Amino acid sequence: MRRRTALFLRRHGTLLTCLLALAASVPAYAQDGAEPQLRRFGLLLDAGAPHGVGLSAVLRPLPWLRLQAGPTTNSLSFGLRGGVSILPFQTFIAPSLNAEAGHYFGSDYNEVVDWLGATPSRTSAAIKDVTYDYVSGSIGLEVGSASRFNFFLHLGLSYVALNVDDASALLQDATDDPDVTARNLAVRATVPSVKVGFLLYLF
């Protein structure tokens, strides 16, 4: 029996040595080649039209799902927004599907008129509470979507709702009739939207 064992080891010792080395190297290779740990929390900074500049906190509960929320400004007032992004591919360059909703708090009508390129109203000081809501959807290109740093470009459409709580002063100025009265004024529109920005995952 010992003689057979010695003969087997002599003939196949080299093969056994290679197999043992390979078996020992597999766990190490699997550990080195494993996917990096998913970073779940980060910060996002973006700018675009028509919704201005925003800074958001980011949560990524799953590799293909990203949630974000934070403050925004459009140079007229400050607002809040929240959004969700679907990242179907975990590659360095990947597409994304994005949806976002936001609200801008009351701002001065005179600044709104300037923003639209019209002549300011003489009575614009009486109109202070202009609010702005929007819902947008976009398709994006994400560069670095599977890494710590991410640059993105989003193109889509936005449904915008502009509201004036009391438009009486505006109509009185436009018609030059101090007896004209009005209730809420609402403007609704669907407009193209574009956004560029970057995202840094912290941990």
mmCIF file with all atom_site columns, C-alpha atoms in Angstrom:
data_model
loop_
_atom_site.group_PDB
_atom_site.id
_atom_site.type_symbol
_atom_site.label_atom_id
_atom_site.label_alt_id
_atom_site.label_comp_id
_atom_site.label_asym_id
_atom_site.label_entity_id
_atom_site.label_seq_id
_atom_site.pdbx_PDB_ins_code
_atom_site.Cartn_x
_atom_site.Cartn_y
_atom_site.Cartn_z
_atom_site.occupancy
_atom_site.B_iso_or_equiv
_atom_site.pdbx_formal_charge
_atom_site.auth_seq_id
_atom_site.auth_comp_id
_atom_site.auth_asym_id
_atom_site.auth_atom_id
_atom_site.pdbx_PDB_model_num
ATOM 1   C CA . MET A 1 1   ? 0.000   0.000   0.000   1.00 0.00 ? 1   MET A CA 1
ATOM 2   C CA . ARG A 1 2   ? 2.795   2.393   0.883   1.00 0.00 ? 2   ARG A CA 1
ATOM 3   C CA . ARG A 1 3   ? 4.554   1.492   -2.329  1.00 0.00 ? 3   ARG A CA 1
ATOM 4   C CA . ARG A 1 4   ? 1.458   2.292   -4.405  1.00 0.00 ? 4   ARG A CA 1
ATOM 5   C CA . THR A 1 5   ? 0.972   5.586   -2.590  1.00 0.00 ? 5   THR A CA 1
ATOM 6   C CA . ALA A 1 6   ? 4.582   6.576   -3.144  1.00 0.00 ? 6   ALA A CA 1
ATOM 7   C CA . LEU A 1 7   ? 4.325   5.642   -6.809  1.00 0.00 ? 7   LEU A CA 1
ATOM 8   C CA . PHE A 1 8   ? 1.097   7.685   -7.201  1.00 0.00 ? 8   PHE A CA 1
ATOM 9   C CA . LEU A 1 9   ? 2.665   10.714  -5.551  1.00 0.00 ? 9   LEU A CA 1
ATOM 10  C CA . ARG A 1 10  ? 5.759   10.389  -7.695  1.00 0.00 ? 10  ARG A CA 1
ATOM 11  C CA . ARG A 1 11  ? 3.737   10.290  -10.902 1.00 0.00 ? 11  ARG A CA 1
ATOM 12  C CA . HIS A 1 12  ? 1.118   12.882  -10.030 1.00 0.00 ? 12  HIS A CA 1
ATOM 13  C CA . GLY A 1 13  ? 2.855   15.058  -7.456  1.00 0.00 ? 13  GLY A CA 1
ATOM 14  C CA . THR A 1 14  ? 3.314   17.947  -9.839  1.00 0.00 ? 14  THR A CA 1
ATOM 15  C CA . LEU A 1 15  ? -0.372  17.863  -10.818 1.00 0.00 ? 15  LEU A CA 1
ATOM 16  C CA . LEU A 1 16  ? -1.493  17.750  -7.193  1.00 0.00 ? 16  LEU A CA 1
ATOM 17  C CA . THR A 1 17  ? 0.789   20.642  -6.312  1.00 0.00 ? 17  THR A CA 1
ATOM 18  C CA . CYS A 1 18  ? -0.730  22.745  -9.116  1.00 0.00 ? 18  CYS A CA 1
ATOM 19  C CA . LEU A 1 19  ? -4.278  21.886  -8.062  1.00 0.00 ? 19  LEU A CA 1
ATOM 20  C CA . LEU A 1 20  ? -3.598  22.829  -4.431  1.00 0.00 ? 20  LEU A CA 1
ATOM 21  C CA . ALA A 1 21  ? -2.044  26.128  -5.499  1.00 0.00 ? 21  ALA A CA 1
ATOM 22  C CA . LEU A 1 22  ? -5.018  26.894  -7.716  1.00 0.00 ? 22  LEU A CA 1
ATOM 23  C CA . ALA A 1 23  ? -7.489  26.067  -4.944  1.00 0.00 ? 23  ALA A CA 1
ATOM 24  C CA . ALA A 1 24  ? -5.647  28.344  -2.558  1.00 0.00 ? 24  ALA A CA 1
ATOM 25  C CA . SER A 1 25  ? -5.575  31.206  -5.053  1.00 0.00 ? 25  SER A CA 1
ATOM 26  C CA . VAL A 1 26  ? -9.310  31.144  -5.924  1.00 0.00 ? 26  VAL A CA 1
ATOM 27  C CA . PRO A 1 27  ? -10.556 32.798  -2.689  1.00 0.00 ? 27  PRO A CA 1
ATOM 28  C CA . ALA A 1 28  ? -7.902  35.495  -2.945  1.00 0.00 ? 28  ALA A CA 1
ATOM 29  C CA . TYR A 1 29  ? -8.802  36.166  -6.586  1.00 0.00 ? 29  TYR A CA 1
ATOM 30  C CA . ALA A 1 30  ? -12.504 36.326  -5.727  1.00 0.00 ? 30  ALA A CA 1
ATOM 31  C CA . GLN A 1 31  ? -11.782 38.825  -2.978  1.00 0.00 ? 31  GLN A CA 1
ATOM 32  C CA . ASP A 1 32  ? -9.600  41.011  -5.230  1.00 0.00 ? 32  ASP A CA 1
ATOM 33  C CA . GLY A 1 33  ? -12.097 40.874  -8.096  1.00 0.00 ? 33  GLY A CA 1
ATOM 34  C CA . ALA A 1 34  ? -15.171 41.484  -5.971  1.00 0.00 ? 34  ALA A CA 1
ATOM 35  C CA . GLU A 1 35  ? -17.344 44.466  -6.731  1.00 0.00 ? 35  GLU A CA 1
ATOM 36  C CA . PRO A 1 36  ? -16.563 47.556  -4.613  1.00 0.00 ? 36  PRO A CA 1
ATOM 37  C CA . GLN A 1 37  ? -18.776 48.181  -1.645  1.00 0.00 ? 37  GLN A CA 1
ATOM 38  C CA . LEU A 1 38  ? -21.846 50.215  -2.544  1.00 0.00 ? 38  LEU A CA 1
ATOM 39  C CA . ARG A 1 39  ? -21.625 53.799  -1.298  1.00 0.00 ? 39  ARG A CA 1
ATOM 40  C CA . ARG A 1 40  ? -25.124 54.826  -0.243  1.00 0.00 ? 40  ARG A CA 1
ATOM 41  C CA . PHE A 1 41  ? -24.901 58.483  0.822   1.00 0.00 ? 41  PHE A CA 1
ATOM 42  C CA . GLY A 1 42  ? -23.656 61.503  -1.087  1.00 0.00 ? 42  GLY A CA 1
ATOM 43  C CA . LEU A 1 43  ? -24.137 65.093  -2.238  1.00 0.00 ? 43  LEU A CA 1
ATOM 44  C CA . LEU A 1 44  ? -25.436 66.297  -5.603  1.00 0.00 ? 44  LEU A CA 1
ATOM 45  C CA . LEU A 1 45  ? -24.952 69.751  -7.157  1.00 0.00 ? 45  LEU A CA 1
ATOM 46  C CA . ASP A 1 46  ? -26.619 70.690  -10.443 1.00 0.00 ? 46  ASP A CA 1
ATOM 47  C CA . ALA A 1 47  ? -27.684 73.647  -12.567 1.00 0.00 ? 47  ALA A CA 1
ATOM 48  C CA . GLY A 1 48  ? -30.122 73.895  -15.442 1.00 0.00 ? 48  GLY A CA 1
ATOM 49  C CA . ALA A 1 49  ? -33.080 75.542  -17.108 1.00 0.00 ? 49  ALA A CA 1
ATOM 50  C CA . PRO A 1 50  ? -35.738 76.393  -16.193 1.00 0.00 ? 50  PRO A CA 1
ATOM 51  C CA . HIS A 1 51  ? -35.326 75.256  -12.586 1.00 0.00 ? 51  HIS A CA 1
ATOM 52  C CA . GLY A 1 52  ? -32.080 76.910  -11.524 1.00 0.00 ? 52  GLY A CA 1
ATOM 53  C CA . VAL A 1 53  ? -29.439 75.576  -9.160  1.00 0.00 ? 53  VAL A CA 1
ATOM 54  C CA . GLY A 1 54  ? -29.882 72.858  -6.561  1.00 0.00 ? 54  GLY A CA 1
ATOM 55  C CA . LEU A 1 55  ? -27.971 71.062  -3.834  1.00 0.00 ? 55  LEU A CA 1
ATOM 56  C CA . SER A 1 56  ? -29.321 67.694  -2.704  1.00 0.00 ? 56  SER A CA 1
ATOM 57  C CA . ALA A 1 57  ? -28.581 64.938  -0.258  1.00 0.00 ? 57  ALA A CA 1
ATOM 58  C CA . VAL A 1 58  ? -28.471 61.555  -2.001  1.00 0.00 ? 58  VAL A CA 1
ATOM 59  C CA . LEU A 1 59  ? -29.483 58.114  -0.812  1.00 0.00 ? 59  LEU A CA 1
ATOM 60  C CA . ARG A 1 60  ? -28.800 55.011  -2.925  1.00 0.00 ? 60  ARG A CA 1
ATOM 61  C CA . PRO A 1 61  ? -30.565 52.091  -1.200  1.00 0.00 ? 61  PRO A CA 1
ATOM 62  C CA . LEU A 1 62  ? -29.971 49.811  -4.205  1.00 0.00 ? 62  LEU A CA 1
ATOM 63  C CA . PRO A 1 63  ? -27.336 49.893  -6.961  1.00 0.00 ? 63  PRO A CA 1
ATOM 64  C CA . TRP A 1 64  ? -29.980 50.812  -9.564  1.00 0.00 ? 64  TRP A CA 1
ATOM 65  C CA . LEU A 1 65  ? -32.021 53.254  -7.424  1.00 0.00 ? 65  LEU A CA 1
ATOM 66  C CA . ARG A 1 66  ? -31.078 56.789  -6.393  1.00 0.00 ? 66  ARG A CA 1
ATOM 67  C CA . LEU A 1 67  ? -33.144 59.178  -4.260  1.00 0.00 ? 67  LEU A CA 1
ATOM 68  C CA . GLN A 1 68  ? -32.369 62.857  -3.742  1.00 0.00 ? 68  GLN A CA 1
ATOM 69  C CA . ALA A 1 69  ? -33.864 65.887  -1.995  1.00 0.00 ? 69  ALA A CA 1
ATOM 70  C CA . GLY A 1 70  ? -32.737 69.387  -1.084  1.00 0.00 ? 70  GLY A CA 1
ATOM 71  C CA . PRO A 1 71  ? -33.000 73.172  -1.554  1.00 0.00 ? 71  PRO A CA 1
ATOM 72  C CA . THR A 1 72  ? -33.006 75.036  -4.879  1.00 0.00 ? 72  THR A CA 1
ATOM 73  C CA . THR A 1 73  ? -32.883 78.609  -6.154  1.00 0.00 ? 73  THR A CA 1
ATOM 74  C CA . ASN A 1 74  ? -33.808 80.164  -9.500  1.00 0.00 ? 74  ASN A CA 1
ATOM 75  C CA . SER A 1 75  ? -32.487 83.657  -8.639  1.00 0.00 ? 75  SER A CA 1
ATOM 76  C CA . LEU A 1 76  ? -36.088 84.731  -7.864  1.00 0.00 ? 76  LEU A CA 1
ATOM 77  C CA . SER A 1 77  ? -36.761 82.712  -4.737  1.00 0.00 ? 77  SER A CA 1
ATOM 78  C CA . PHE A 1 78  ? -35.811 79.599  -2.848  1.00 0.00 ? 78  PHE A CA 1
ATOM 79  C CA . GLY A 1 79  ? -37.522 76.243  -3.042  1.00 0.00 ? 79  GLY A CA 1
ATOM 80  C CA . LEU A 1 80  ? -37.418 72.542  -2.239  1.00 0.00 ? 80  LEU A CA 1
ATOM 81  C CA . ARG A 1 81  ? -37.345 69.505  -4.483  1.00 0.00 ? 81  ARG A CA 1
ATOM 82  C CA . GLY A 1 82  ? -37.249 65.734  -4.432  1.00 0.00 ? 82  GLY A CA 1
ATOM 83  C CA . GLY A 1 83  ? -36.400 63.232  -7.125  1.00 0.00 ? 83  GLY A CA 1
ATOM 84  C CA . VAL A 1 84  ? -35.732 59.647  -8.063  1.00 0.00 ? 84  VAL A CA 1
ATOM 85  C CA . SER A 1 85  ? -33.375 58.144  -10.641 1.00 0.00 ? 85  SER A CA 1
ATOM 86  C CA . ILE A 1 86  ? -33.331 54.651  -12.116 1.00 0.00 ? 86  ILE A CA 1
ATOM 87  C CA . LEU A 1 87  ? -29.902 53.379  -13.208 1.00 0.00 ? 87  LEU A CA 1
ATOM 88  C CA . PRO A 1 88  ? -30.504 50.143  -15.137 1.00 0.00 ? 88  PRO A CA 1
ATOM 89  C CA . PHE A 1 89  ? -26.804 49.428  -15.846 1.00 0.00 ? 89  PHE A CA 1
ATOM 90  C CA . GLN A 1 90  ? -23.929 49.508  -13.376 1.00 0.00 ? 90  GLN A CA 1
ATOM 91  C CA . THR A 1 91  ? -21.271 50.600  -15.869 1.00 0.00 ? 91  THR A CA 1
ATOM 92  C CA . PHE A 1 92  ? -18.936 53.587  -16.015 1.00 0.00 ? 92  PHE A CA 1
ATOM 93  C CA . ILE A 1 93  ? -21.100 55.230  -18.709 1.00 0.00 ? 93  ILE A CA 1
ATOM 94  C CA . ALA A 1 94  ? -24.807 54.447  -18.389 1.00 0.00 ? 94  ALA A CA 1
ATOM 95  C CA . PRO A 1 95  ? -28.271 55.870  -19.141 1.00 0.00 ? 95  PRO A CA 1
ATOM 96  C CA . SER A 1 96  ? -30.697 56.968  -16.448 1.00 0.00 ? 96  SER A CA 1
ATOM 97  C CA . LEU A 1 97  ? -34.416 57.629  -16.099 1.00 0.00 ? 97  LEU A CA 1
ATOM 98  C CA . ASN A 1 98  ? -35.230 60.564  -13.832 1.00 0.00 ? 98  ASN A CA 1
ATOM 99  C CA . ALA A 1 99  ? -38.297 62.161  -12.253 1.00 0.00 ? 99  ALA A CA 1
ATOM 100 C CA . GLU A 1 100 ? -38.419 65.243  -10.049 1.00 0.00 ? 100 GLU A CA 1
ATOM 101 C CA . ALA A 1 101 ? -40.940 67.515  -8.347  1.00 0.00 ? 101 ALA A CA 1
ATOM 102 C CA . GLY A 1 102 ? -40.283 70.893  -6.772  1.00 0.00 ? 102 GLY A CA 1
ATOM 103 C CA . HIS A 1 103 ? -41.831 73.992  -5.269  1.00 0.00 ? 103 HIS A CA 1
ATOM 104 C CA . TYR A 1 104 ? -40.586 77.578  -5.176  1.00 0.00 ? 104 TYR A CA 1
ATOM 105 C CA . PHE A 1 105 ? -41.888 79.812  -2.417  1.00 0.00 ? 105 PHE A CA 1
ATOM 106 C CA . GLY A 1 106 ? -43.410 83.270  -2.957  1.00 0.00 ? 106 GLY A CA 1
ATOM 107 C CA . SER A 1 107 ? -41.334 85.827  -4.823  1.00 0.00 ? 107 SER A CA 1
ATOM 108 C CA . ASP A 1 108 ? -41.691 89.430  -5.986  1.00 0.00 ? 108 ASP A CA 1
ATOM 109 C CA . TYR A 1 109 ? -43.698 89.871  -9.191  1.00 0.00 ? 109 TYR A CA 1
ATOM 110 C CA . ASN A 1 110 ? -41.346 92.597  -10.399 1.00 0.00 ? 110 ASN A CA 1
ATOM 111 C CA . GLU A 1 111 ? -38.468 90.129  -10.476 1.00 0.00 ? 111 GLU A CA 1
ATOM 112 C CA . VAL A 1 112 ? -40.649 87.597  -12.288 1.00 0.00 ? 112 VAL A CA 1
ATOM 113 C CA . VAL A 1 113 ? -41.492 90.158  -14.967 1.00 0.00 ? 113 VAL A CA 1
ATOM 114 C CA . ASP A 1 114 ? -37.832 91.040  -15.384 1.00 0.00 ? 114 ASP A CA 1
ATOM 115 C CA . TRP A 1 115 ? -37.045 87.335  -15.693 1.00 0.00 ? 115 TRP A CA 1
ATOM 116 C CA . LEU A 1 116 ? -39.625 87.011  -18.486 1.00 0.00 ? 116 LEU A CA 1
ATOM 117 C CA . GLY A 1 117 ? -38.151 90.023  -20.275 1.00 0.00 ? 117 GLY A CA 1
ATOM 118 C CA . ALA A 1 118 ? -41.198 92.315  -19.980 1.00 0.00 ? 118 ALA A CA 1
ATOM 119 C CA . THR A 1 119 ? -41.548 95.857  -18.639 1.00 0.00 ? 119 THR A CA 1
ATOM 120 C CA . PRO A 1 120 ? -42.050 95.910  -14.841 1.00 0.00 ? 120 PRO A CA 1
ATOM 121 C CA . SER A 1 121 ? -45.470 96.981  -13.628 1.00 0.00 ? 121 SER A CA 1
ATOM 122 C CA . ARG A 1 122 ? -45.837 100.235 -11.687 1.00 0.00 ? 122 ARG A CA 1
ATOM 123 C CA . THR A 1 123 ? -47.921 98.337  -9.143  1.00 0.00 ? 123 THR A CA 1
ATOM 124 C CA . SER A 1 124 ? -45.686 95.303  -8.931  1.00 0.00 ? 124 SER A CA 1
ATOM 125 C CA . ALA A 1 125 ? -44.798 96.117  -5.327  1.00 0.00 ? 125 ALA A CA 1
ATOM 126 C CA . ALA A 1 126 ? -48.332 95.064  -4.382  1.00 0.00 ? 126 ALA A CA 1
ATOM 127 C CA . ILE A 1 127 ? -47.818 91.566  -5.801  1.00 0.00 ? 127 ILE A CA 1
ATOM 128 C CA . LYS A 1 128 ? -45.441 89.677  -3.570  1.00 0.00 ? 128 LYS A CA 1
ATOM 129 C CA . ASP A 1 129 ? -46.703 86.113  -3.485  1.00 0.00 ? 129 ASP A CA 1
ATOM 130 C CA . VAL A 1 130 ? -45.861 84.396  -6.770  1.00 0.00 ? 130 VAL A CA 1
ATOM 131 C CA . THR A 1 131 ? -45.305 80.653  -6.327  1.00 0.00 ? 131 THR A CA 1
ATOM 132 C CA . TYR A 1 132 ? -43.842 78.185  -8.773  1.00 0.00 ? 132 TYR A CA 1
ATOM 133 C CA . ASP A 1 133 ? -44.358 74.416  -8.917  1.00 0.00 ? 133 ASP A CA 1
ATOM 134 C CA . TYR A 1 134 ? -43.029 71.865  -11.380 1.00 0.00 ? 134 TYR A CA 1
ATOM 135 C CA . VAL A 1 135 ? -42.855 68.188  -12.215 1.00 0.00 ? 135 VAL A CA 1
ATOM 136 C CA . SER A 1 136 ? -40.241 66.967  -14.666 1.00 0.00 ? 136 SER A CA 1
ATOM 137 C CA . GLY A 1 137 ? -39.127 63.767  -16.347 1.00 0.00 ? 137 GLY A CA 1
ATOM 138 C CA . SER A 1 138 ? -35.868 63.246  -18.196 1.00 0.00 ? 138 SER A CA 1
ATOM 139 C CA . ILE A 1 139 ? -33.467 60.804  -19.787 1.00 0.00 ? 139 ILE A CA 1
ATOM 140 C CA . GLY A 1 140 ? -29.878 61.143  -18.674 1.00 0.00 ? 140 GLY A CA 1
ATOM 141 C CA . LEU A 1 141 ? -26.329 60.134  -19.445 1.00 0.00 ? 141 LEU A CA 1
ATOM 142 C CA . GLU A 1 142 ? -24.305 59.273  -16.353 1.00 0.00 ? 142 GLU A CA 1
ATOM 143 C CA . VAL A 1 143 ? -20.493 59.184  -16.480 1.00 0.00 ? 143 VAL A CA 1
ATOM 144 C CA . GLY A 1 144 ? -19.055 57.317  -13.523 1.00 0.00 ? 144 GLY A CA 1
ATOM 145 C CA . SER A 1 145 ? -22.405 55.918  -12.419 1.00 0.00 ? 145 SER A CA 1
ATOM 146 C CA . ALA A 1 146 ? -20.772 52.907  -10.758 1.00 0.00 ? 146 ALA A CA 1
ATOM 147 C CA . SER A 1 147 ? -18.020 54.877  -9.014  1.00 0.00 ? 147 SER A CA 1
ATOM 148 C CA . ARG A 1 148 ? -17.633 57.405  -6.229  1.00 0.00 ? 148 ARG A CA 1
ATOM 149 C CA . PHE A 1 149 ? -17.780 60.474  -8.499  1.00 0.00 ? 149 PHE A CA 1
ATOM 150 C CA . ASN A 1 150 ? -20.513 60.915  -11.104 1.00 0.00 ? 150 ASN A CA 1
ATOM 151 C CA . PHE A 1 151 ? -21.068 63.549  -13.801 1.00 0.00 ? 151 PHE A CA 1
ATOM 152 C CA . PHE A 1 152 ? -24.448 63.677  -15.549 1.00 0.00 ? 152 PHE A CA 1
ATOM 153 C CA . LEU A 1 153 ? -26.486 65.384  -18.264 1.00 0.00 ? 153 LEU A CA 1
ATOM 154 C CA . HIS A 1 154 ? -30.309 65.190  -18.189 1.00 0.00 ? 154 HIS A CA 1
ATOM 155 C CA . LEU A 1 155 ? -32.695 66.224  -20.994 1.00 0.00 ? 155 LEU A CA 1
ATOM 156 C CA . GLY A 1 156 ? -36.477 66.129  -20.687 1.00 0.00 ? 156 GLY A CA 1
ATOM 157 C CA . LEU A 1 157 ? -39.740 67.985  -20.228 1.00 0.00 ? 157 LEU A CA 1
ATOM 158 C CA . SER A 1 158 ? -41.176 69.920  -17.298 1.00 0.00 ? 158 SER A CA 1
ATOM 159 C CA . TYR A 1 159 ? -44.764 70.749  -16.434 1.00 0.00 ? 159 TYR A CA 1
ATOM 160 C CA . VAL A 1 160 ? -44.678 74.181  -14.798 1.00 0.00 ? 160 VAL A CA 1
ATOM 161 C CA . ALA A 1 161 ? -47.396 75.927  -12.764 1.00 0.00 ? 161 ALA A CA 1
ATOM 162 C CA . LEU A 1 162 ? -46.979 79.632  -11.906 1.00 0.00 ? 162 LEU A CA 1
ATOM 163 C CA . ASN A 1 163 ? -49.499 81.044  -9.425  1.00 0.00 ? 163 ASN A CA 1
ATOM 164 C CA . VAL A 1 164 ? -50.298 84.594  -8.270  1.00 0.00 ? 164 VAL A CA 1
ATOM 165 C CA . ASP A 1 165 ? -52.592 84.686  -5.236  1.00 0.00 ? 165 ASP A CA 1
ATOM 166 C CA . ASP A 1 166 ? -54.005 88.132  -6.061  1.00 0.00 ? 166 ASP A CA 1
ATOM 167 C CA . ALA A 1 167 ? -53.642 89.494  -9.607  1.00 0.00 ? 167 ALA A CA 1
ATOM 168 C CA . SER A 1 168 ? -55.789 92.588  -9.112  1.00 0.00 ? 168 SER A CA 1
ATOM 169 C CA . ALA A 1 169 ? -52.866 95.016  -9.062  1.00 0.00 ? 169 ALA A CA 1
ATOM 170 C CA . LEU A 1 170 ? -51.420 93.500  -12.230 1.00 0.00 ? 170 LEU A CA 1
ATOM 171 C CA . LEU A 1 171 ? -54.723 93.778  -14.124 1.00 0.00 ? 171 LEU A CA 1
ATOM 172 C CA . GLN A 1 172 ? -55.384 97.285  -12.842 1.00 0.00 ? 172 GLN A CA 1
ATOM 173 C CA . ASP A 1 173 ? -52.010 98.366  -14.150 1.00 0.00 ? 173 ASP A CA 1
ATOM 174 C CA . ALA A 1 174 ? -52.464 96.582  -17.480 1.00 0.00 ? 174 ALA A CA 1
ATOM 175 C CA . THR A 1 175 ? -55.951 98.013  -18.090 1.00 0.00 ? 175 THR A CA 1
ATOM 176 C CA . ASP A 1 176 ? -55.374 101.339 -16.337 1.00 0.00 ? 176 ASP A CA 1
ATOM 177 C CA . ASP A 1 177 ? -58.645 100.731 -14.499 1.00 0.00 ? 177 ASP A CA 1
ATOM 178 C CA . PRO A 1 178 ? -58.469 100.826 -10.678 1.00 0.00 ? 178 PRO A CA 1
ATOM 179 C CA . ASP A 1 179 ? -61.860 99.117  -10.384 1.00 0.00 ? 179 ASP A CA 1
ATOM 180 C CA . VAL A 1 180 ? -60.749 95.840  -11.959 1.00 0.00 ? 180 VAL A CA 1
ATOM 181 C CA . THR A 1 181 ? -60.523 92.971  -9.484  1.00 0.00 ? 181 THR A CA 1
ATOM 182 C CA . ALA A 1 182 ? -59.304 89.414  -9.847  1.00 0.00 ? 182 ALA A CA 1
ATOM 183 C CA . ARG A 1 183 ? -58.694 86.289  -7.857  1.00 0.00 ? 183 ARG A CA 1
ATOM 184 C CA . ASN A 1 184 ? -55.865 83.837  -8.363  1.00 0.00 ? 184 ASN A CA 1
ATOM 185 C CA . LEU A 1 185 ? -53.912 83.933  -11.614 1.00 0.00 ? 185 LEU A CA 1
ATOM 186 C CA . ALA A 1 186 ? -52.478 80.632  -12.826 1.00 0.00 ? 186 ALA A CA 1
ATOM 187 C CA . VAL A 1 187 ? -50.184 79.968  -15.771 1.00 0.00 ? 187 VAL A CA 1
ATOM 188 C CA . ARG A 1 188 ? -49.536 76.377  -16.884 1.00 0.00 ? 188 ARG A CA 1
ATOM 189 C CA . ALA A 1 189 ? -46.995 75.258  -19.457 1.00 0.00 ? 189 ALA A CA 1
ATOM 190 C CA . THR A 1 190 ? -44.927 72.272  -20.576 1.00 0.00 ? 190 THR A CA 1
ATOM 191 C CA . VAL A 1 191 ? -41.378 73.311  -21.454 1.00 0.00 ? 191 VAL A CA 1
ATOM 192 C CA . PRO A 1 192 ? -38.080 71.580  -22.323 1.00 0.00 ? 192 PRO A CA 1
ATOM 193 C CA . SER A 1 193 ? -35.633 71.155  -19.469 1.00 0.00 ? 193 SER A CA 1
ATOM 194 C CA . VAL A 1 194 ? -31.909 70.536  -19.279 1.00 0.00 ? 194 VAL A CA 1
ATOM 195 C CA . LYS A 1 195 ? -29.668 69.888  -16.306 1.00 0.00 ? 195 LYS A CA 1
ATOM 196 C CA . VAL A 1 196 ? -25.969 69.228  -15.775 1.00 0.00 ? 196 VAL A CA 1
ATOM 197 C CA . GLY A 1 197 ? -24.265 68.394  -12.524 1.00 0.00 ? 197 GLY A CA 1
ATOM 198 C CA . PHE A 1 198 ? -22.078 66.096  -10.512 1.00 0.00 ? 198 PHE A CA 1
ATOM 199 C CA . LEU A 1 199 ? -22.515 63.755  -7.582  1.00 0.00 ? 199 LEU A CA 1
ATOM 200 C CA . LEU A 1 200 ? -20.030 62.691  -4.941  1.00 0.00 ? 200 LEU A CA 1
ATOM 201 C CA . TYR A 1 201 ? -20.730 59.591  -2.847  1.00 0.00 ? 201 TYR A CA 1
ATOM 202 C CA . LEU A 1 202 ? -19.250 60.094  0.611   1.00 0.00 ? 202 LEU A CA 1
ATOM 203 C CA . PHE A 1 203 ? -19.898 56.727  2.291   1.00 0.00 ? 203 PHE A CA 1
#
